[in-house]
Coordinates of C-alpha atoms in Angstrom, one line a residue:
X1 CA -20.8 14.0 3.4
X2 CA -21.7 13.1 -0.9
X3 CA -19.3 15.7 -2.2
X4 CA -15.8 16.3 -2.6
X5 CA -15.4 19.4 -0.1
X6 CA -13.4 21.6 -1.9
X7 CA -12.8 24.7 -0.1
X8 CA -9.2 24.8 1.4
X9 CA -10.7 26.3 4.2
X10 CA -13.3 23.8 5.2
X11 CA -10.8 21.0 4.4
X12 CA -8.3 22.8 6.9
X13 CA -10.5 23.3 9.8
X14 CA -11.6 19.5 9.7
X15 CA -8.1 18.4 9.5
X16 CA -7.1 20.8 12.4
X17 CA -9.7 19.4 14.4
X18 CA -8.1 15.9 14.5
X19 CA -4.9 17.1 16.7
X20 CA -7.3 19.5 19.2
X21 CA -9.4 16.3 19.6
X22 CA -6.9 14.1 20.3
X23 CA -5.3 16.4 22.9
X24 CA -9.3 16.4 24.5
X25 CA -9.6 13.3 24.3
X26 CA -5.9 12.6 26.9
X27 CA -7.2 15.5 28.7
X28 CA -10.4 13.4 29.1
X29 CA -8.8 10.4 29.9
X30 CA -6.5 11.6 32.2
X31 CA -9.5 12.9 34.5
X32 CA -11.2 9.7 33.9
X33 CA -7.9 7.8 35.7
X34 CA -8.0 11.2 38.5
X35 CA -11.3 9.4 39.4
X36 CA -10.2 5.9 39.8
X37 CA -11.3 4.1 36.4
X38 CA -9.1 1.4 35.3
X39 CA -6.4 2.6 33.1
X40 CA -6.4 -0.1 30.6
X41 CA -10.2 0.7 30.1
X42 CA -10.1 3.9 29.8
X43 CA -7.0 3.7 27.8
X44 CA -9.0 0.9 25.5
X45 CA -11.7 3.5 25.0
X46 CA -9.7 6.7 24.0
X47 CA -8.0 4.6 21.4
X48 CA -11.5 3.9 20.0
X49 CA -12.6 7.5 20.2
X50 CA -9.6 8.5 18.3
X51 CA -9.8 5.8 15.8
X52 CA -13.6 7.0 15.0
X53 CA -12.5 10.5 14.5
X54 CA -9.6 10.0 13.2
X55 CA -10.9 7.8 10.4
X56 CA -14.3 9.4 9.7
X57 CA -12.6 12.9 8.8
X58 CA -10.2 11.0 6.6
X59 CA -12.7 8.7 5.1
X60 CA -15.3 12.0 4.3
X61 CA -12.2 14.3 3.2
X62 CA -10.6 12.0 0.5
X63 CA -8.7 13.9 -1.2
X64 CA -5.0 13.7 0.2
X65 CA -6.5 12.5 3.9
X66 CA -8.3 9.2 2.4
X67 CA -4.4 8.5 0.8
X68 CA -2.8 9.1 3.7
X69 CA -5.7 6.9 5.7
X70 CA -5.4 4.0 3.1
X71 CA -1.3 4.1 3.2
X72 CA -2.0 3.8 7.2
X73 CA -4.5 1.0 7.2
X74 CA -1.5 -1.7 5.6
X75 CA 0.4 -1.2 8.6
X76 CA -2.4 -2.2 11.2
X77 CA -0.6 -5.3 11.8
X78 CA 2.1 -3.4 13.6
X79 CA 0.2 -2.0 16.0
X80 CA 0.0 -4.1 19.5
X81 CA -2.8 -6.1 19.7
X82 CA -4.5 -4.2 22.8
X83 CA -4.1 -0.9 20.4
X84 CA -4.8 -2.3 17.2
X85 CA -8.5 -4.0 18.0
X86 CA -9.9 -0.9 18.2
X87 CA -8.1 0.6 14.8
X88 CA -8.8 -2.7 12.7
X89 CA -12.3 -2.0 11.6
X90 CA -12.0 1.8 11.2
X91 CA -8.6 1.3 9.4
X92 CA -10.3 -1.5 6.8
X93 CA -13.1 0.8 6.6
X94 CA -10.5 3.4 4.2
X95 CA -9.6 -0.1 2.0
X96 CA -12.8 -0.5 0.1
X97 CA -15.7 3.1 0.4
X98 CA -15.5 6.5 1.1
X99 CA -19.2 8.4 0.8
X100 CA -19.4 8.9 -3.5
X101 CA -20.2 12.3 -5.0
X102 CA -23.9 13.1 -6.5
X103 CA -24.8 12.1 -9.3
X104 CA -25.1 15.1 -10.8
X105 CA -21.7 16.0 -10.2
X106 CA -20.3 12.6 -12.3
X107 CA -22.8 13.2 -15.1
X108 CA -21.0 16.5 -15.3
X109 CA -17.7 15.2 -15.6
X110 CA -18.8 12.5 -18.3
X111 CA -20.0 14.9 -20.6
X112 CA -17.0 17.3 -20.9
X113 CA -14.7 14.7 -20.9
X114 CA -16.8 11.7 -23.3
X115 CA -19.3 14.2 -25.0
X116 CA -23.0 15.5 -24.9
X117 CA -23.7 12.2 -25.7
X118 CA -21.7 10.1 -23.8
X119 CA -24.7 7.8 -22.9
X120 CA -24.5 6.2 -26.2
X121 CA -21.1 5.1 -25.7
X122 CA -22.9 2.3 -22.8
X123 CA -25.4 -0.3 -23.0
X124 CA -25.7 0.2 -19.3
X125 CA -24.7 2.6 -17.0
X126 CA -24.9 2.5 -13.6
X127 CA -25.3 5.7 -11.6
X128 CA -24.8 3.8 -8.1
X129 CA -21.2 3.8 -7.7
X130 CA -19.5 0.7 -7.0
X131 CA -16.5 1.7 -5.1
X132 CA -15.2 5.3 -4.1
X133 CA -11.4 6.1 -3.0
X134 CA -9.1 8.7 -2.3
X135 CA -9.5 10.7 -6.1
X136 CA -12.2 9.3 -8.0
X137 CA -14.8 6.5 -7.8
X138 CA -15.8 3.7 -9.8
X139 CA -19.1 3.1 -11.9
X140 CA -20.4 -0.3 -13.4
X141 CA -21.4 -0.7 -16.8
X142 CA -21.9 -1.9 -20.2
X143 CA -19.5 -0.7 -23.3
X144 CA -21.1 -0.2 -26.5
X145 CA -19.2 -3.4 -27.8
X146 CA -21.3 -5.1 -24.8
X147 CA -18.2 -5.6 -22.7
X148 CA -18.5 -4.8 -18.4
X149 CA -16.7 -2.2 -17.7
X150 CA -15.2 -0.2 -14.8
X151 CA -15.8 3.7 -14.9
X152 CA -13.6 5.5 -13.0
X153 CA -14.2 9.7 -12.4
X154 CA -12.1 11.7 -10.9
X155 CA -13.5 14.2 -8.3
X156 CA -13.8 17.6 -9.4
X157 CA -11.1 19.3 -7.8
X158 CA -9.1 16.3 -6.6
X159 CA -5.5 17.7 -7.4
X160 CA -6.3 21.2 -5.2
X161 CA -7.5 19.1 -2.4
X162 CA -4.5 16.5 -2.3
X163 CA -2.1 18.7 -2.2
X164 CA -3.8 20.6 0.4
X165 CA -4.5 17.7 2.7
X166 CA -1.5 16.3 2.5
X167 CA 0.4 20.0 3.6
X168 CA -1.8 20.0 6.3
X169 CA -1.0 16.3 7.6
X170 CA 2.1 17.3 7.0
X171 CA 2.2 20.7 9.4
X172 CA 1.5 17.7 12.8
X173 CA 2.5 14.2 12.0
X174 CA 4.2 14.5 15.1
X175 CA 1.1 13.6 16.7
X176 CA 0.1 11.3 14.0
X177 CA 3.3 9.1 14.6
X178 CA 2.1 7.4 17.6
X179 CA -0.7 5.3 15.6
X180 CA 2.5 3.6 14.3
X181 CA 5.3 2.4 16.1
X182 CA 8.9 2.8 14.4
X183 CA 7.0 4.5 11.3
X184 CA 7.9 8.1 10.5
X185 CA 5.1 9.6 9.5
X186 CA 7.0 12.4 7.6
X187 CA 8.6 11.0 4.5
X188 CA 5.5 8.3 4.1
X189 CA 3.3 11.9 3.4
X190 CA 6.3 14.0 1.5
X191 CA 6.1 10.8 -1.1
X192 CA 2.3 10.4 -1.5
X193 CA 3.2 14.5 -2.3
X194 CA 5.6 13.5 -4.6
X195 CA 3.7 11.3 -6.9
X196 CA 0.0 13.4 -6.6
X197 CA 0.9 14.9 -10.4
X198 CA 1.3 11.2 -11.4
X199 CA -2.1 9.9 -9.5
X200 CA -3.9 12.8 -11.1
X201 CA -3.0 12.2 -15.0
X202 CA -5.0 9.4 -16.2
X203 CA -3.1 9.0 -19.1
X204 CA -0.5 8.0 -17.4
X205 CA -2.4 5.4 -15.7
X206 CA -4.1 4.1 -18.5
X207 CA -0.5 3.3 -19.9
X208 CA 0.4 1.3 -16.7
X209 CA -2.3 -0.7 -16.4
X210 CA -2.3 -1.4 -20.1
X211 CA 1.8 -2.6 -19.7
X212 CA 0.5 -4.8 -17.7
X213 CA -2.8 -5.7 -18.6
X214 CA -0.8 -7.1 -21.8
X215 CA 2.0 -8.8 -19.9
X216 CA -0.3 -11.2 -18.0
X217 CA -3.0 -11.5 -20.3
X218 CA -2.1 -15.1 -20.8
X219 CA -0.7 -15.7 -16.6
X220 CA -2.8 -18.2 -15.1
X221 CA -2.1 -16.8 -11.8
X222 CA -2.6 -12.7 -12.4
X223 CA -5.5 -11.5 -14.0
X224 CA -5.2 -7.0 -14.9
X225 CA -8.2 -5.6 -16.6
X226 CA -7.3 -4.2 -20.4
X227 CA -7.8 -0.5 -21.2
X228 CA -11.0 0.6 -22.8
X229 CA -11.3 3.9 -22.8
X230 CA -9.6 6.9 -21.2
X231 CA -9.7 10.5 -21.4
X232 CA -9.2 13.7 -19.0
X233 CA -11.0 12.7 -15.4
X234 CA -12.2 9.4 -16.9
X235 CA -10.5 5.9 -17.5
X236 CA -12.7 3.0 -18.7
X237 CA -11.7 -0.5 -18.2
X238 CA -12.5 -4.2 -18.2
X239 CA -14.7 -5.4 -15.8
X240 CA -13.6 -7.7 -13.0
X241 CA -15.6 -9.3 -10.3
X242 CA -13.7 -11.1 -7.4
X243 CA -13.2 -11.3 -3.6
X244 CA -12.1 -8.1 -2.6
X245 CA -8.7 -8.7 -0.1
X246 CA -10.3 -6.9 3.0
X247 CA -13.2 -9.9 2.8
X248 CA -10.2 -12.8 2.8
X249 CA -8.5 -10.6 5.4
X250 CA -11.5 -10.5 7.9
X251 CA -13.9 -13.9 6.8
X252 CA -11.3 -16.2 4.3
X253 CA -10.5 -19.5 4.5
X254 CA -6.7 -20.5 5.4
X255 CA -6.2 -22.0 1.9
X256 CA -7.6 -18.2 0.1
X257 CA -5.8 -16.5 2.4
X258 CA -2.3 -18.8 1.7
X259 CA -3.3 -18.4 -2.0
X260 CA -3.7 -14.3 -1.8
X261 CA -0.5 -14.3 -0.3
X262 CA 1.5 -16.0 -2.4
X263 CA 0.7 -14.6 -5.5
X264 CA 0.7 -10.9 -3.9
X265 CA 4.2 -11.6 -3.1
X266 CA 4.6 -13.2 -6.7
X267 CA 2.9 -10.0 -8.4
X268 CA 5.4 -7.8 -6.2
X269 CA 8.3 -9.5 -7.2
X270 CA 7.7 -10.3 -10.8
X271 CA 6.3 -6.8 -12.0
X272 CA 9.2 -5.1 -12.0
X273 CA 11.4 -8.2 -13.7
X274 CA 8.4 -8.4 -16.6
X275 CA 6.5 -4.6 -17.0
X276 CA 9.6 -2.3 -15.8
X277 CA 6.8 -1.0 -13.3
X278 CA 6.2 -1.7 -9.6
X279 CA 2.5 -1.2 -8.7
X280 CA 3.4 1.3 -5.8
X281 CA -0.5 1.4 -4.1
X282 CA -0.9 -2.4 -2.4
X283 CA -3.7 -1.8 -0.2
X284 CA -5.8 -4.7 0.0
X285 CA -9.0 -2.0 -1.9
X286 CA -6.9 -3.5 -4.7
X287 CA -6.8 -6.5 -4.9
X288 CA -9.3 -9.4 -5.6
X289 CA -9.5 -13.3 -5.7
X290 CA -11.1 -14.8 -8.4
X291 CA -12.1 -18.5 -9.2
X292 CA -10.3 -20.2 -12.0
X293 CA -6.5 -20.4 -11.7
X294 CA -3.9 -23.1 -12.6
X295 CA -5.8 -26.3 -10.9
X296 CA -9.3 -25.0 -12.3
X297 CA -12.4 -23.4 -11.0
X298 CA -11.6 -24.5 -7.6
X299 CA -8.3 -22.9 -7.4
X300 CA -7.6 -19.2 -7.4
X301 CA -6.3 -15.6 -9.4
X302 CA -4.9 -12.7 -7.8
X303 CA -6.9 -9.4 -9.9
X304 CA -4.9 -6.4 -9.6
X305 CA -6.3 -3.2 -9.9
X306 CA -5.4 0.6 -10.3
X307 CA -2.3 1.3 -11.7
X308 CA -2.4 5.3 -10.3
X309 CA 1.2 5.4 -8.5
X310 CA 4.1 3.0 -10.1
X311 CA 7.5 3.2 -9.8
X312 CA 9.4 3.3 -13.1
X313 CA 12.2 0.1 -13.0
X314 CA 13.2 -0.8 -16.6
X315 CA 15.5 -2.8 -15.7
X316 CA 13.8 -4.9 -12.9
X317 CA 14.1 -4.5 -9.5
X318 CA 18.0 -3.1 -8.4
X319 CA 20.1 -6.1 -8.2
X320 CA 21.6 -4.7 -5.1
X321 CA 18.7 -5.6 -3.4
X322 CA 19.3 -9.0 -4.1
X323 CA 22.8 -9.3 -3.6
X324 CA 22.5 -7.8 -0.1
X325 CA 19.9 -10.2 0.9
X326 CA 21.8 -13.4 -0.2
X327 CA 24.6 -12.1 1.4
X328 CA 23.0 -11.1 4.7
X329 CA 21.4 -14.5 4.4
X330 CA 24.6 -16.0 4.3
X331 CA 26.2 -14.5 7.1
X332 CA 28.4 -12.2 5.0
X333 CA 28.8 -9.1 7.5
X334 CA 31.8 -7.2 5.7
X335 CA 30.5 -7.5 1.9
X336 CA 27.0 -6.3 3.2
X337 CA 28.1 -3.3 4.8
X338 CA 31.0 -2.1 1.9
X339 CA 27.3 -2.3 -0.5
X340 CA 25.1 -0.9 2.1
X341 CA 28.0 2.2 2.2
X342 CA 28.1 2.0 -1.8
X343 CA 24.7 2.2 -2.0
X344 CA 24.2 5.3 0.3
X345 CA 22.5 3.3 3.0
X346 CA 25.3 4.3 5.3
X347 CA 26.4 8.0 4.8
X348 CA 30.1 8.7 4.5
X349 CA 29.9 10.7 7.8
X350 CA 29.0 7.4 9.5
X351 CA 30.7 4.5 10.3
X352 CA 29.0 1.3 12.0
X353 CA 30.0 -2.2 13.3
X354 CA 29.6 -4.2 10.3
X355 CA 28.1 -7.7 12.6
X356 CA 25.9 -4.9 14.6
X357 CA 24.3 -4.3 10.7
X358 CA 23.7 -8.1 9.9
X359 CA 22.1 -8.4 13.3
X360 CA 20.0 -5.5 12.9
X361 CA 19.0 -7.2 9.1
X362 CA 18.4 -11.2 9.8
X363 CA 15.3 -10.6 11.8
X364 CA 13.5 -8.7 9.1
X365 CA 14.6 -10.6 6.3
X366 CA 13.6 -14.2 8.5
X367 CA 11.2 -15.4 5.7
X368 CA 13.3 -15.3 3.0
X369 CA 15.4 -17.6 5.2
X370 CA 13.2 -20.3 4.9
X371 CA 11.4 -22.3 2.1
X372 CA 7.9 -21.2 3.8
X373 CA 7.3 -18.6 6.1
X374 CA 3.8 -17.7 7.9
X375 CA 3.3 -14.4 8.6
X376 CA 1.3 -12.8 11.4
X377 CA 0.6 -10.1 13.1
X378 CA 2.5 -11.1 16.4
X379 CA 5.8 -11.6 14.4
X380 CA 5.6 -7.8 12.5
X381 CA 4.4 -6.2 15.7
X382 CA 7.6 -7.7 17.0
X383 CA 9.5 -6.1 14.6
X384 CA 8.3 -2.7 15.1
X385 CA 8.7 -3.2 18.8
X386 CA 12.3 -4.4 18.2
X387 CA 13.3 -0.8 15.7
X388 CA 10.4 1.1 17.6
X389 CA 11.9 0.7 21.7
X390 CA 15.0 3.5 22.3
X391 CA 16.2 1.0 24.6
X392 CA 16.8 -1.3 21.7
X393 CA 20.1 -1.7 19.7
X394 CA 17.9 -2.2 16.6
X395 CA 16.8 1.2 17.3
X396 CA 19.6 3.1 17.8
X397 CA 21.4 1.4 14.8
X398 CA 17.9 2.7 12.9
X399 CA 18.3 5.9 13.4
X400 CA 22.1 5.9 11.7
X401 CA 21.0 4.3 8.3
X402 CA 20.2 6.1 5.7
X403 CA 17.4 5.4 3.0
X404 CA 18.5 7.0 -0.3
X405 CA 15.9 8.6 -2.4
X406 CA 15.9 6.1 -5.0
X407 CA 14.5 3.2 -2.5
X408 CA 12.0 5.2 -1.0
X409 CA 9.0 4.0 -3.2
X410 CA 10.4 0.6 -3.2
X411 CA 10.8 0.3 0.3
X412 CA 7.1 1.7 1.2
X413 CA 5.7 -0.7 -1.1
X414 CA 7.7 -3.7 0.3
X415 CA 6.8 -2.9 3.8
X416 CA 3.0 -2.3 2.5
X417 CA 2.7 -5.8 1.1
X418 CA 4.7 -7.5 4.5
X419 CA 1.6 -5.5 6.4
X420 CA -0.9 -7.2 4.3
X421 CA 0.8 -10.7 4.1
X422 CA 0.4 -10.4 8.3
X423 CA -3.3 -9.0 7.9
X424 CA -3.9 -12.3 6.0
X425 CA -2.2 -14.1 8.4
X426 CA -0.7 -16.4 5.0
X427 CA 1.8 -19.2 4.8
X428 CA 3.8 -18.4 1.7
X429 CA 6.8 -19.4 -0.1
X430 CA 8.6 -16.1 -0.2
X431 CA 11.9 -17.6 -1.1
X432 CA 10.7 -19.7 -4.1
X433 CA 9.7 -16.0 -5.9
X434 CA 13.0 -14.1 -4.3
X435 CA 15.0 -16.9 -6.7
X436 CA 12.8 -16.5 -9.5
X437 CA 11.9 -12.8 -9.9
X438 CA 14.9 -10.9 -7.8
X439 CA 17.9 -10.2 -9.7
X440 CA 21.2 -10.5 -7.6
X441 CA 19.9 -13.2 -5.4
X442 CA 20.8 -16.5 -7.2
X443 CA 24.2 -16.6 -8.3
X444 CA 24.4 -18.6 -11.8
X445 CA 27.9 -19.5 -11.3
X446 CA 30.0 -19.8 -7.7
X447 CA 33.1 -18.1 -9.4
X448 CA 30.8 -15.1 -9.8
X449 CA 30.1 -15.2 -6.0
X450 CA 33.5 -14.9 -5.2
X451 CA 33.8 -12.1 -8.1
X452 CA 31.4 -10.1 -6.6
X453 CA 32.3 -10.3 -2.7
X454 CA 35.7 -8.9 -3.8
X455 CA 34.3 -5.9 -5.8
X456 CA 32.6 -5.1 -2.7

C-alpha cells in the first residue's frame, strides 16, 4: 500500500476486519485444540497470526491506526514473555517505517506549500523517503545555505483519516484490551483524539521543537535539531544522523543501552523543569544515539526528535508529583493519601485504607528507591500482572483510584518511557535525576518537611 488511503469507507472496512479476524482466528484455534494439537502451540501460533494482521492493517492505514499501533509498541514489555515473542518484531516494526506515499503525491504538497519553485530552496533533495510515520514522512536533503536537513510532509488528508481511525478503534477496544494486560485501551485512544488538532498544526510543532532546540543547544548530553523552515504540511529541520532506539533495543551493547536509558529518563525529567514542555510521543522511532557526548567521541548523546504532541507545563512538572513520591518512599501512609484525595486521585465518594494505598504504590515506584535500578521486562510484566489479576488486591484497589484529567498525558508518557527503559533492558540512576529535575521531591530544609506533612 504507497498511499495514504483516504476514503472513510475503505479505512473502515480494513479496520473492521481486525475484530472478525480475531474472532476466526479463536474459532480456528479452538478446532485446532477439538483435534488434539497442543494448546500452547496452537495458542503460540494464533498470537502470531493476530500480531501479523493486526499490525500490517495498522502499519498500511497510518493515519490514526499507525498512532494507536506506535502508542502500543512501548508497552511490549508488559506483555508475558510466551505472548510477547510473537508481538515484539511486529510491534518494533510501527517504531521506525510505514510504506511512504508516491512521489508524485509529496511533490504536490511541496509546491503549494514552498512554491512552484520549491526546488531551488535545496541543494539536494532526496525523493526516497527516509522514514514514514503515523501523519507524514521524512525526506533527506540539502538547504540552500548547504545545511542537511530533515523534510517532513504531511499526508494529504491526514487529519480526516485520524480522526476516523481512531472513532473506529474506538467503537471495539474491548477486544483490543487483551494485547495489554491492566491497560485500558479506551482513554489511551480518547487522548491521542484529543491532541490530533495539535499533531496536525505544524506551526505548533515547529515552536516546540524550536523551545527546545534552543534550550539544549549547548547540553552535552541532549542534542534537538533547530527549525529551518516550516510552513502548512511541511516543517524543515536540521539534519541528524544517529542510532535509531529500536537498533540499541534489539542489537546494542549493555553500555548504549545503560547510556540511552539514562538520558531518556534525564530528557523526561528535565524538559518540563527547563522548556515548560513534556515531549508527550516517547516511542523509541524517536530517539537516536549519537557519538560525541561528555567523555568524547567514544561516549554518547541522546537526539530527540518530533515535537508533534507536548504537554504544556510552565511551571515544571506538578510538585505533587514529587511530594507524593518522597513521601510514599518514606513510608508516609496518611500524608500520601490526604494529597492523593486533594489531588482528585481518590474521589470524594470513595474512601480507602490509607497503608492498602502505600502498598499498592512502593512496588511501582521500586526504582526510585534505589540509587540504580535495572529495568526489565520480567520486573514490568510483573507489575501488570500484579494490577492486571482480579484476584489481586492491587487490582481491586486499581479500579477505585481515580486519574484526574490533568495527569492523563503525564502519566501515559511516564509509563511510555518505563516500557522503553524495560525494552532496553538499562541500568539507570533514576533517583539521581528525580532529585535534580522533580520539584517536590528534595526538601531544601527539614522544617519545611514537617510544614508540608501538616498542610496535608
Amino acid at each position: 500500500m504507497s498511499d495514504l488511503p483516504r476514503k472513510a469507507v475503505t479505512r473502515t472496512a480494513k479496520l473492521a476486519a481486525l475484530p472478525l479476524g480475531i474472532a476466526g482466528r479463536a474459532t480456528w484455534g479452538f478446532g485446532k485444540r477439538i483435534v488434539g494439537e497442543s494448546a500452547e502451540l496452537v495458542g503460540r501460533e494464533l498470537q502470531q497470526r493476530t500480531a501479523d494482521q493486526l499490525f500490517k492493517v495498522l502499519g498500511e492505514l497510518k493515519g490514526g491506526a499507525m498512532k494507536f499501533g506506535q502508542a502500543l509498541s512501548v508497552f511490549e514489555s508488559a506483555l508475558p514473555e510466551e505472548v510477547a515473542g510473537p508481538y515484539r518484531a511486529a510491534l518494533t516494526k510501527l517504531q521506525e517505517a510505514a510504506p511512504p506515499m508516491p512521489t508524485r503525491t509529496v511533490h504536490a504538497v511541496l509546491e503549494e506549500r514552498l512554491g512552484e519553485g520549491w526546488h531551488e530552496l535545496f541543494l539536494e533533495f532526496e525523493d526516497k523517503p527516509a522514514a514514514a510515520a503515523s501523519i507524514g514522512q521524512v525526506h533527506r536533503g540539502v538547504w540552500h545555505d548547504g545545511r542537511e536537513v530533515a523534510v517532513k510532509v504531511q499526508y494529504p488528508g491526514a487529519g480526516e483519516a485520524l480522526l476516523s481511525d481512531l472513532n473506529q478503534l474506538s467503537r471495539f477496544s474491548r477486544l483490543l484490551g487483551p494485547l495489554i494486560p491492566g491497560m485500558d485501551i479506551k482513554p489511551l485512544i480518547t487522548e491521542l483524539k484529543d491532541r490530533v488538532s495539535e499533531e496536525l498544526d505544524y506551526g505548533l510543532e515547529a515552536q516546540a521543537q524550536q523551545a527546545h532546540a534552543e534550550e539544549f543547544a549547548d547540553d552535552p548530553d541532549v542534542i534537538v535539531p533547530q527549525v529551518v523552515h516550516q510552513s502548512d504540511q511541511v516543517l524543515i529541520t536540521e539534519w541528524i544522523d544517529g542510532i535509531p532506539l529500536s537498533e540499541i533495543i534489539s542489537d546494542g551493547t549493555q553500555e548504549q543501552r545503560d547510556r540511552a536509558g539514562q538520558l531518556l529518563a534525564r530528557f523526561l525529567f528535565s524538559g518540563p523543569a527547563r522548556t515548560g514542555l513534556l515531549h508527550a510521543d516517547p516511542h523509541p522511532g524517536n530517539f537516536r544515539l549519537l557519538p560525541g557526548g561528555p567523555d568524547g567521541e567514544d561516549d554518547w548523546r541522546l537526539g530527540v526528535l518530533d515535537f508533534g504532541t507536548v504537554d504544556r507545563l510552565p511551571g515544571g512538572l506538578p510538585a505533587t508529583i514529587g511530594e507524593s513520591l518522597r513521601m510514599t518512599l518514606d513510608g508516609e501512609a496518611e500524608a500520601v493519601y490526604e494529597l492523593l484525595c486533594a489531588e482528585g486521585f481518590v474521589k470524594e465518594t470513595i474512601e480507602l485504607d490509607p497503608d492498602a494505598v502505600l502498598d499498592y504504590l512502593l512496588p511501582i515506584i521500586e526504582p526510585a528507591e534505589v540509587e540504580e535500578f535495572t529495568f526489565t521486562r520480567g520486573w514490568m510484566r510483573s507489575q501488570a500482572a500484579r494490577i492486571a489479576d482480579p484476584r489481586s488486591p492491587a487490582y481491586q484497589l486499581g479500579k477505585q483510584l481515580n486519574l484526574p484529567p490533568s495527569y492523563l498525558l503525564i502519566h501515559r508518557v511516564t509509563l511510555s518511557t518505563i516500557g522503553v527503559l524495560c525494552q532496553l533492558g538499562a541500568t539507570v540512576r533514576l533517583r539521581e535525576e528525580l532529585e535534580e529535575w522533580l520539584p517536590g521531591f528534595i526538601l531544601d530544609d527539614p522544617a519545611d518537611s514537617e510544614e508540608t506533612v501538616a498542610e496535608a
